[in-house]
mmCIF file of C-alpha atoms in Angstrom:
data_model
loop_
_atom_site.group_PDB
_atom_site.id
_atom_site.type_symbol
_atom_site.label_atom_id
_atom_site.label_comp_id
_atom_site.label_asym_id
_atom_site.label_seq_id
_atom_site.Cartn_x
_atom_site.Cartn_y
_atom_site.Cartn_z
ATOM 1 C CA UNK A 1144 51.212 32.654 -56.139
ATOM 2 C CA UNK A 1145 48.373 33.536 -53.469
ATOM 3 C CA UNK A 1146 45.978 32.919 -55.875
ATOM 4 C CA UNK A 1147 46.843 29.571 -56.688
ATOM 5 C CA UNK A 1148 47.337 28.569 -53.739
ATOM 6 C CA UNK A 1149 43.308 29.275 -53.191
ATOM 7 C CA UNK A 1150 42.617 26.867 -55.585
ATOM 8 C CA UNK A 1151 44.197 24.419 -54.240
ATOM 9 C CA UNK A 1152 42.066 24.221 -50.560
ATOM 10 C CA UNK A 1153 39.378 24.827 -52.751
ATOM 11 C CA UNK A 1154 38.900 21.845 -54.788
ATOM 12 C CA UNK A 1155 40.381 19.356 -52.074
ATOM 13 C CA UNK A 1156 37.226 18.189 -50.478
ATOM 14 C CA UNK A 1157 37.614 19.234 -46.663
ATOM 15 C CA UNK A 1158 35.585 16.313 -44.448
ATOM 16 C CA UNK A 1159 34.441 17.205 -40.582
ATOM 17 C CA UNK A 1160 33.714 14.609 -38.376
ATOM 18 C CA UNK A 1161 30.480 14.577 -36.846
ATOM 19 C CA UNK A 1162 27.736 12.358 -36.248
ATOM 20 C CA UNK A 1163 25.180 11.175 -38.871
ATOM 21 C CA UNK A 1164 21.725 11.149 -37.869
ATOM 22 C CA UNK A 1165 20.984 7.407 -37.538
ATOM 23 C CA UNK A 1166 23.882 7.358 -34.828
ATOM 24 C CA UNK A 1167 22.194 9.154 -32.613
ATOM 25 C CA UNK A 1168 19.300 7.638 -33.044
ATOM 26 C CA UNK A 1169 20.677 4.039 -32.229
ATOM 27 C CA UNK A 1170 22.629 5.751 -29.057
ATOM 28 C CA UNK A 1171 19.278 7.332 -27.781
ATOM 29 C CA UNK A 1172 17.502 3.932 -28.556
ATOM 30 C CA UNK A 1173 19.716 1.761 -26.268
ATOM 31 C CA UNK A 1174 19.622 4.987 -23.569
ATOM 32 C CA UNK A 1175 16.222 4.303 -24.382
ATOM 33 C CA UNK A 1176 16.093 0.498 -23.357
ATOM 34 C CA UNK A 1177 19.251 0.470 -20.298
ATOM 35 C CA UNK A 1178 16.403 2.848 -18.282
ATOM 36 C CA UNK A 1179 13.589 1.009 -18.763
ATOM 37 C CA UNK A 1180 15.242 -2.060 -17.410
ATOM 38 C CA UNK A 1181 17.208 0.111 -14.963
ATOM 39 C CA UNK A 1182 15.081 3.324 -13.384
ATOM 40 C CA UNK A 1183 12.272 -0.118 -11.546
ATOM 41 C CA UNK A 1184 15.500 -1.866 -10.112
ATOM 42 C CA UNK A 1185 16.533 1.094 -9.540
ATOM 43 C CA UNK A 1186 13.467 2.371 -7.533
ATOM 44 C CA UNK A 1187 13.566 -1.123 -6.048
ATOM 45 C CA UNK A 1188 16.701 -1.149 -4.149
ATOM 46 C CA UNK A 1189 15.554 2.786 -3.125
ATOM 47 C CA UNK A 1190 12.754 1.180 -1.174
ATOM 48 C CA UNK A 1191 14.990 -1.978 0.591
ATOM 49 C CA UNK A 1192 17.687 0.687 1.864
ATOM 50 C CA UNK A 1193 14.873 2.424 3.340
ATOM 51 C CA UNK A 1194 12.399 0.134 4.523
ATOM 52 C CA UNK A 1195 15.862 -1.019 5.954
ATOM 53 C CA UNK A 1196 16.726 2.378 7.347
ATOM 54 C CA UNK A 1197 13.542 2.551 9.317
ATOM 55 C CA UNK A 1198 13.773 -1.122 10.408
ATOM 56 C CA UNK A 1199 17.648 -0.819 12.121
ATOM 57 C CA UNK A 1200 15.629 2.843 13.518
ATOM 58 C CA UNK A 1201 13.392 0.901 15.655
ATOM 59 C CA UNK A 1202 15.855 -1.182 16.706
ATOM 60 C CA UNK A 1203 17.726 0.996 17.998
ATOM 61 C CA UNK A 1204 14.297 4.252 19.078
ATOM 62 C CA UNK A 1205 13.517 -0.495 21.173
ATOM 63 C CA UNK A 1206 17.294 -0.190 22.564
ATOM 64 C CA UNK A 1207 16.594 3.465 24.238
ATOM 65 C CA UNK A 1208 12.223 2.630 25.769
ATOM 66 C CA UNK A 1209 14.553 -0.487 27.073
ATOM 67 C CA UNK A 1210 16.878 1.351 29.268
ATOM 68 C CA UNK A 1211 14.680 4.120 29.761
ATOM 69 C CA UNK A 1212 12.150 1.868 31.429
ATOM 70 C CA UNK A 1213 14.693 -0.164 33.559
ATOM 71 C CA UNK A 1214 14.934 3.904 35.130
ATOM 72 C CA UNK A 1215 11.392 4.125 34.733
ATOM 73 C CA UNK A 1216 9.456 1.132 35.094
ATOM 74 C CA UNK A 1217 7.670 2.355 32.343
ATOM 75 C CA UNK A 1218 8.181 2.788 28.325
ATOM 76 C CA UNK A 1219 7.466 6.388 26.589
ATOM 77 C CA UNK A 1220 5.189 7.145 24.128
ATOM 78 C CA UNK A 1221 4.877 9.942 21.681
ATOM 79 C CA UNK A 1222 4.013 10.876 18.088
ATOM 80 C CA UNK A 1223 5.224 11.610 15.251
ATOM 81 C CA UNK A 1224 6.431 14.851 15.456
ATOM 82 C CA UNK A 1225 5.404 15.015 18.884
ATOM 83 C CA UNK A 1226 8.087 17.036 20.806
ATOM 84 C CA UNK A 1227 10.910 17.375 17.715
ATOM 85 C CA UNK A 1228 14.153 16.719 19.386
ATOM 86 C CA UNK A 1229 16.470 20.034 18.486
ATOM 87 C CA UNK A 1230 19.688 18.917 20.140
ATOM 88 C CA UNK A 1231 20.228 21.120 22.927
ATOM 89 C CA UNK A 1232 18.348 18.697 25.711
ATOM 90 C CA UNK A 1233 15.723 20.391 27.141
ATOM 91 C CA UNK A 1234 12.826 18.386 26.118
ATOM 92 C CA UNK A 1235 13.789 16.190 29.041
ATOM 93 C CA UNK A 1236 13.169 12.729 29.000
ATOM 94 C CA UNK A 1237 12.078 12.948 24.964
ATOM 95 C CA UNK A 1238 15.341 14.125 24.061
ATOM 96 C CA UNK A 1239 16.490 10.821 24.800
ATOM 97 C CA UNK A 1240 14.208 9.528 21.916
ATOM 98 C CA UNK A 1241 14.922 9.929 17.752
ATOM 99 C CA UNK A 1242 12.503 10.865 16.509
ATOM 100 C CA UNK A 1243 13.438 9.411 13.298
ATOM 101 C CA UNK A 1244 15.137 7.418 11.196
ATOM 102 C CA UNK A 1245 18.634 9.475 9.137
ATOM 103 C CA UNK A 1246 20.448 11.708 10.527
ATOM 104 C CA UNK A 1247 18.595 15.242 10.349
ATOM 105 C CA UNK A 1248 14.609 15.100 9.751
ATOM 106 C CA UNK A 1249 14.938 16.661 6.625
ATOM 107 C CA UNK A 1250 16.734 13.263 5.166
ATOM 108 C CA UNK A 1251 14.869 11.042 6.358
ATOM 109 C CA UNK A 1252 12.601 8.233 5.518
ATOM 110 C CA UNK A 1253 11.104 7.903 8.379
ATOM 111 C CA UNK A 1254 9.465 9.509 11.156
ATOM 112 C CA UNK A 1255 9.082 6.973 14.520
ATOM 113 C CA UNK A 1256 6.756 7.306 17.158
ATOM 114 C CA UNK A 1257 6.170 4.497 20.679
ATOM 115 C CA UNK A 1258 2.510 4.376 21.600
ATOM 116 C CA UNK A 1259 0.846 1.431 24.202
ATOM 117 C CA UNK A 1260 -0.214 -1.599 22.354
ATOM 118 C CA UNK A 1261 -3.654 -1.651 21.499
ATOM 119 C CA UNK A 1262 -4.543 -3.823 25.113
ATOM 120 C CA UNK A 1263 -2.584 -1.805 27.770
ATOM 121 C CA UNK A 1264 -4.957 1.267 27.682
ATOM 122 C CA UNK A 1265 -2.302 3.416 30.102
ATOM 123 C CA UNK A 1266 -2.091 6.441 30.608
ATOM 124 C CA UNK A 1267 -1.192 9.119 27.004
ATOM 125 C CA UNK A 1268 2.203 9.601 27.614
ATOM 126 C CA UNK A 1269 3.038 6.352 29.374
ATOM 127 C CA UNK A 1270 2.487 2.982 28.681
ATOM 128 C CA UNK A 1271 3.888 0.026 31.362
ATOM 129 C CA UNK A 1272 3.315 -3.131 30.338
ATOM 130 C CA UNK A 1273 3.394 -3.198 26.295
ATOM 131 C CA UNK A 1274 5.073 -0.388 23.465
ATOM 132 C CA UNK A 1275 4.537 -0.066 20.510
ATOM 133 C CA UNK A 1276 6.525 1.627 18.028
ATOM 134 C CA UNK A 1277 6.711 2.798 14.162
ATOM 135 C CA UNK A 1278 7.868 4.129 11.913
ATOM 136 C CA UNK A 1279 5.773 6.127 9.895
ATOM 137 C CA UNK A 1280 7.022 7.289 5.876
ATOM 138 C CA UNK A 1281 8.296 10.822 5.783
ATOM 139 C CA UNK A 1282 9.567 12.930 3.544
ATOM 140 C CA UNK A 1283 7.748 11.340 0.385
ATOM 141 C CA UNK A 1284 8.838 8.171 0.989
ATOM 142 C CA UNK A 1285 5.915 5.721 -0.698
ATOM 143 C CA UNK A 1286 6.706 1.937 -0.745
ATOM 144 C CA UNK A 1287 3.071 0.688 -1.120
ATOM 145 C CA UNK A 1288 3.972 -2.917 -0.016
ATOM 146 C CA UNK A 1289 5.036 -2.090 3.606
ATOM 147 C CA UNK A 1290 3.716 1.756 3.941
ATOM 148 C CA UNK A 1291 3.892 1.412 8.474
ATOM 149 C CA UNK A 1292 6.484 -0.799 9.874
ATOM 150 C CA UNK A 1293 6.461 -1.473 13.577
ATOM 151 C CA UNK A 1294 8.059 -3.692 16.188
ATOM 152 C CA UNK A 1295 6.475 -4.424 19.840
ATOM 153 C CA UNK A 1296 7.544 -4.316 23.199
ATOM 154 C CA UNK A 1297 7.366 -8.831 22.293
ATOM 155 C CA UNK A 1298 9.616 -8.776 19.637
ATOM 156 C CA UNK A 1299 7.014 -8.611 16.745
ATOM 157 C CA UNK A 1300 7.507 -7.748 14.074
ATOM 158 C CA UNK A 1301 4.966 -5.828 11.196
ATOM 159 C CA UNK A 1302 4.545 -4.039 8.437
ATOM 160 C CA UNK A 1303 1.052 -2.614 7.184
ATOM 161 C CA UNK A 1304 1.740 -3.943 3.674
ATOM 162 C CA UNK A 1305 1.488 -6.761 5.029
ATOM 163 C CA UNK A 1306 3.173 -10.491 2.902
ATOM 164 C CA UNK A 1307 4.729 -8.450 0.396
ATOM 165 C CA UNK A 1308 6.780 -6.365 3.014
ATOM 166 C CA UNK A 1309 10.079 -8.337 2.669
#
């Protein structure tokens, strides 16, 4: 009797549920087409977000510089990466200024610098009349349309990429 039961199972066709090769290739084709259109849009959105972060950081740094100017009658400038603020407050006046655009240096799209405008050739560490702030791309950011963002003490904004950066 067990032999007959075994024969019944053997004659019954077993149907397994699986994807066919055509179904799998169709899904892969749909994913490829979607990613071809989605990735450039995603990349542009990331660049636009990084530019907004850089512009906001320049505005914040200009506010800090204006506060410093109010107390010292001059602007303070520094190069990107010089005298990094370690948060201890031991850097004196330098601790007042953010040197990067994000929450910390490793996660920032830009490093910030402040320098005397080209028309103001005063002391190397202090600019008396005019200040030029620059946001230099950092941490692998590649933005050929804008590259370096600028803001001066007269309120003029710019980018080394020119008019393409909007």
